[in-house]
CSV table of C-alpha atoms in Angstrom, one decimal:
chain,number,residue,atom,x,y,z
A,1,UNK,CA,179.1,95.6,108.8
A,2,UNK,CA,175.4,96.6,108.9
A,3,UNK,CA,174.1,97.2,112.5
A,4,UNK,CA,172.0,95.0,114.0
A,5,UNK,CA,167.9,95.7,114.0
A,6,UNK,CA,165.9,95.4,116.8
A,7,UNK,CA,162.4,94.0,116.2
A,8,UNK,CA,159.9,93.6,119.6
A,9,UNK,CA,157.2,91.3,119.7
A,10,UNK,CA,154.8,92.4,122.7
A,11,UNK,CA,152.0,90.4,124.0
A,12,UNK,CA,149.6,89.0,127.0
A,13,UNK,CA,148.4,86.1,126.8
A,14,UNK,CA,146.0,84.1,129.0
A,15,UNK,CA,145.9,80.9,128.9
A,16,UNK,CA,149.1,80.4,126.6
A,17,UNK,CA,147.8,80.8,122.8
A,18,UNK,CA,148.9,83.7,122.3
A,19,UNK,CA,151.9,83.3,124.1
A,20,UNK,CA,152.8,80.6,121.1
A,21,UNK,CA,151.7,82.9,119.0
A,22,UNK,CA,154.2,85.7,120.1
A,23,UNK,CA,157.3,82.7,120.0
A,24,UNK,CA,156.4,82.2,116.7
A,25,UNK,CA,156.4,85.7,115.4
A,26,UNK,CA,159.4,85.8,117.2
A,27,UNK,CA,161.2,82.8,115.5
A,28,UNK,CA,160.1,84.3,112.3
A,29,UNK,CA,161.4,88.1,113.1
A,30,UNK,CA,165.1,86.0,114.2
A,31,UNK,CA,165.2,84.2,110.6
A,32,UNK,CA,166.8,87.8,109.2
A,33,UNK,CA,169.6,88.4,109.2
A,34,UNK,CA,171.0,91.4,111.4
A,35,UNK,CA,167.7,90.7,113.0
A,36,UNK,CA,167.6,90.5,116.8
A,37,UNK,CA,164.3,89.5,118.2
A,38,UNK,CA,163.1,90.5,121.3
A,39,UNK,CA,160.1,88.9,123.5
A,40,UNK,CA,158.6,90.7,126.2
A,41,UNK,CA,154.5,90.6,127.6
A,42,UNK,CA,152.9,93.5,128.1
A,43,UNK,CA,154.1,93.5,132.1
A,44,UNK,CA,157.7,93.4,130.9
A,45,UNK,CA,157.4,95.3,128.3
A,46,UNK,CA,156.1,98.6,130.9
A,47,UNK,CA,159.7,98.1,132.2
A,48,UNK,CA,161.6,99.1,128.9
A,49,UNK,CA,160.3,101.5,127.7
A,50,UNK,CA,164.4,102.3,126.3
A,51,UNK,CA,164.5,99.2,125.0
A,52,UNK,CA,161.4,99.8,122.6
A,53,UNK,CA,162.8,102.9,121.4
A,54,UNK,CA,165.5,101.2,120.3
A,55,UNK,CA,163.7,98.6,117.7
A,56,UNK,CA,163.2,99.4,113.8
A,57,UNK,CA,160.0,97.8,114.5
A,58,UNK,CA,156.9,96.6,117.3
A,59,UNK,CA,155.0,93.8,116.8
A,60,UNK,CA,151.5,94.0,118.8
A,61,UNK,CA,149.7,91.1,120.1
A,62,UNK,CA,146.8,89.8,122.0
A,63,UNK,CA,143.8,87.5,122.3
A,64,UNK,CA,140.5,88.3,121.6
A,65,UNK,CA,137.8,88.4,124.3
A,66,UNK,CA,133.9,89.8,124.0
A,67,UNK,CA,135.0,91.5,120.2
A,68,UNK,CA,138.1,93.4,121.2
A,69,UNK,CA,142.3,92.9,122.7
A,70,UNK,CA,142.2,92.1,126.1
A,71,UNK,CA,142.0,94.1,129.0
A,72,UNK,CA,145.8,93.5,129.7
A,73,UNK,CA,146.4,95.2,125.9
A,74,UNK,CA,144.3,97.9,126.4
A,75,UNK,CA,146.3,98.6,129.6
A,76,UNK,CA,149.4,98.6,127.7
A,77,UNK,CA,148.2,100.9,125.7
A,78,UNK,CA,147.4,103.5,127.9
A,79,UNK,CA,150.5,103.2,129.6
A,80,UNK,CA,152.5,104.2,126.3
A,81,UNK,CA,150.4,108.0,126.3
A,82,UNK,CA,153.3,109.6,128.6
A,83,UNK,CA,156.3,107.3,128.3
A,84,UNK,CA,156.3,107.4,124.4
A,85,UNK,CA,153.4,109.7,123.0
A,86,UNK,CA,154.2,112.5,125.2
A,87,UNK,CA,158.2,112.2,125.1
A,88,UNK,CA,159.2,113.0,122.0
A,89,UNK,CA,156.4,111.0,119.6
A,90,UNK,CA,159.1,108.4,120.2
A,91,UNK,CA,157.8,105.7,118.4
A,92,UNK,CA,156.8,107.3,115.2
A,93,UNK,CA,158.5,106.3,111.8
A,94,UNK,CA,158.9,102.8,113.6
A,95,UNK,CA,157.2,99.8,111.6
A,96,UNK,CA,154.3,97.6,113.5
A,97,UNK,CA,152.3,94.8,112.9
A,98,UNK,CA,149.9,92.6,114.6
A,99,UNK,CA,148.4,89.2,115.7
A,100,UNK,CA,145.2,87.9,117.7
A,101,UNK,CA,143.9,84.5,118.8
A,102,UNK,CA,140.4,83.5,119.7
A,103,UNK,CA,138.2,80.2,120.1
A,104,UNK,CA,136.3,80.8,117.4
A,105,UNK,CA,137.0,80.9,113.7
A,106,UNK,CA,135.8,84.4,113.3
A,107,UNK,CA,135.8,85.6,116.6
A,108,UNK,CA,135.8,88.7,115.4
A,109,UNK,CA,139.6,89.0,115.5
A,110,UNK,CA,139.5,92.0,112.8
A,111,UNK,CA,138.1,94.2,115.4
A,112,UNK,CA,141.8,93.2,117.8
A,113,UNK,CA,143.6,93.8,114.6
A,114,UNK,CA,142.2,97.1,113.7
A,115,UNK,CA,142.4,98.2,117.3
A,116,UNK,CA,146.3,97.5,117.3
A,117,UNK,CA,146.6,99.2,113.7
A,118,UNK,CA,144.9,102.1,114.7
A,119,UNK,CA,146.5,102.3,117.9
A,120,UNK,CA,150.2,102.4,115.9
A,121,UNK,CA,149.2,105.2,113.9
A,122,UNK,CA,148.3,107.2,116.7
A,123,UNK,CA,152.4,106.7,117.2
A,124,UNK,CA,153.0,107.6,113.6
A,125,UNK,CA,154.2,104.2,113.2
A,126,UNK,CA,153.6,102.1,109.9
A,127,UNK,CA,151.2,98.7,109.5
A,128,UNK,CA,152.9,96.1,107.9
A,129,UNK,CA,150.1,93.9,106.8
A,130,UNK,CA,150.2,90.0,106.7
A,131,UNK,CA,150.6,89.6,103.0
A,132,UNK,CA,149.5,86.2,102.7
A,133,UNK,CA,146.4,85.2,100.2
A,134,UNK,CA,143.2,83.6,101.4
A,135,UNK,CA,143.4,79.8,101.9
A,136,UNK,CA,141.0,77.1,102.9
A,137,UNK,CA,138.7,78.6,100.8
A,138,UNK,CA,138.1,75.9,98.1
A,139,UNK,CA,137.1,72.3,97.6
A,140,UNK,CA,140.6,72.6,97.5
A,141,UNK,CA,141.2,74.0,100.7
A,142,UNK,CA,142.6,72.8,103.9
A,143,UNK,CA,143.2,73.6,107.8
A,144,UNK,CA,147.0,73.1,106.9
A,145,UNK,CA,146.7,76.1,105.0
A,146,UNK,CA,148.7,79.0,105.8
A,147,UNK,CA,146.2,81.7,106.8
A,148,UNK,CA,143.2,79.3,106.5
A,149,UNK,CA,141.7,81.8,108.4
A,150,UNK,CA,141.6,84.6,105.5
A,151,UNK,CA,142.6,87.6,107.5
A,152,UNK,CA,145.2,90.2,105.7
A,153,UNK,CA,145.4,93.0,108.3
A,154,UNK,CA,147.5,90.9,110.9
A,155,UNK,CA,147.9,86.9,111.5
A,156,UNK,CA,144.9,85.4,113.0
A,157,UNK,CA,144.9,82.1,114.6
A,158,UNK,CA,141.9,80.0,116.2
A,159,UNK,CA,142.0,77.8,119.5
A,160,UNK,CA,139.5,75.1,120.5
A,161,UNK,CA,138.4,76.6,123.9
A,162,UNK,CA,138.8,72.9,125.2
A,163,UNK,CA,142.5,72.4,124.4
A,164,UNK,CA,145.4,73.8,125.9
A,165,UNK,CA,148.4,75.5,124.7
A,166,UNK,CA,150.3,72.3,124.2
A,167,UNK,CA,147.8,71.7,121.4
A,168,UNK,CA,145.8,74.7,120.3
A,169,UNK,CA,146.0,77.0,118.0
A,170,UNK,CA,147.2,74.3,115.4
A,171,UNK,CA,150.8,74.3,113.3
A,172,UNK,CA,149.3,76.2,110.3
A,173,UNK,CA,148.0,79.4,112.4
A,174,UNK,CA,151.9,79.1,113.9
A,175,UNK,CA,153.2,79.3,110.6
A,176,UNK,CA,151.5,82.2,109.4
A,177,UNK,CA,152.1,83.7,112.1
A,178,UNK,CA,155.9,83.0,111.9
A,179,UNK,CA,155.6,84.7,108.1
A,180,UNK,CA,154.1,87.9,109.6
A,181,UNK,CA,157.5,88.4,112.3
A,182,UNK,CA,159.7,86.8,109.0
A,183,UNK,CA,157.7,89.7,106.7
A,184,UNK,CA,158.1,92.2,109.6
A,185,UNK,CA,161.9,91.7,110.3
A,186,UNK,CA,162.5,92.0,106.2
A,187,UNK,CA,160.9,95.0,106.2
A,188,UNK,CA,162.7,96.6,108.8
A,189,UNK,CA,166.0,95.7,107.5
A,190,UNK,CA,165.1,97.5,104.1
A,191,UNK,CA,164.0,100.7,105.9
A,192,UNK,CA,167.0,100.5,108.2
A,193,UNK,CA,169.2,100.2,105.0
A,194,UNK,CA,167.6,103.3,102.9
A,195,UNK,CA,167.6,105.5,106.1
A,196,UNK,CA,171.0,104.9,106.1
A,197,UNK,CA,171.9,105.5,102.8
A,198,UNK,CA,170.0,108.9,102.8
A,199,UNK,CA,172.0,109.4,105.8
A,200,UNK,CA,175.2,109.0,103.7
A,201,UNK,CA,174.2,110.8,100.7
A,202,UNK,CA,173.6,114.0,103.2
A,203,UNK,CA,177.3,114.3,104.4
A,204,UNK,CA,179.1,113.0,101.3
A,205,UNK,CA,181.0,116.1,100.1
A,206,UNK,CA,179.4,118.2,96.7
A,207,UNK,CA,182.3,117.5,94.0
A,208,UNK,CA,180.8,119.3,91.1
């Protein structure tokens, strides 16, 4: 029986966006099988640090205010420098991945994402990309697209600033998001598997 894997999805959020956001890359991550998903904001999250340790892979997320993560994010990260840079490098070799909301279409999310990517390989841990093509960008095209947004670092969703979390951001910005924790939790069950068939290879005995 294969163990299971662990995958974390970590997040603030607001005013709730993000929040969905973070269910849905959860729901995605829990399709797997062997897959548990865990859901923790970036308060929780500060709590167990053992429990992070123990996933295959992180998945980073946050809104996007004034061109960057949010303030709560950029806490978060700080608070890993002693906890896991400085014990051990603890999280490198894990997988990551990440996700960002704003009001506007642009919003310039890719600034969020490229703070979250460059932030995992300060832990030596690997970006898993969204791996989606660009939608919504034809005649062709629609908002029920799956990433009608055209982002491929992370999955990027858009919320009208006037509608609440029971609304906003819409099912197609869910969806890709719920790819990216689907993509994520694939991933880490393929690395899990080879590490563990090198790890089998070194003690079976030499027979030549």
């Amino acid at each position: 029986m294969e163990p299971t894997i662990k995958v974390a999805v970590v997040y603030p959020s607001g005013f709730g966006h993000t929040k969905r956001q973070a269910e849905a890359v959860r729901d995605g991550a829990a399709e797997v099988r062997g897959v548990d998903a865990l859901l923790m904001d970036v308060t929780e999250a500060q709590q167990r640090w053992s429990d992070l340790e123990a996933c295959e892979a992180i998945v980073f997320g946050a809104p996007t205010y004034m061109g960057s993560a949010s303030a709560e994010f950029k806490a978060f990260q700080d608070a890993t420098s002693r906890p896991v840079m400085a014990n051990g490098f603890a999280w490198s070799g894990k997988l990551a991945a990440g996700f960002t909301n704003s009001g506007a279409r642009s919003g310039d999310k890719l600034s969020s994402l490229v703070q979250m990517s460059l932030f995992a390989a300060q832990h030596g841990m690997h970006w898993i990309n969204l791996g989606l093509p660009p939608a919504n960008n034809s005649s062709k095209g629609s908002d029920e697209d799956w990433n009608r947004l055209g982002i491929w670092l992370g999955a990027g969703a858009q919320s009208n600033v006037d509608q609440s979390a029971d609304l906003a951001p819409p099912q197609s910005d869910l969806e890709t998001t719920r790819f990216l924790g689907h993509r994520v939790a694939e991933t880490a069950r393929q690395f899990a598997r080879g590490r563990s068939l090198i790890e089998t290879a070194r003690i079976q005995p030499d027979t030549r």
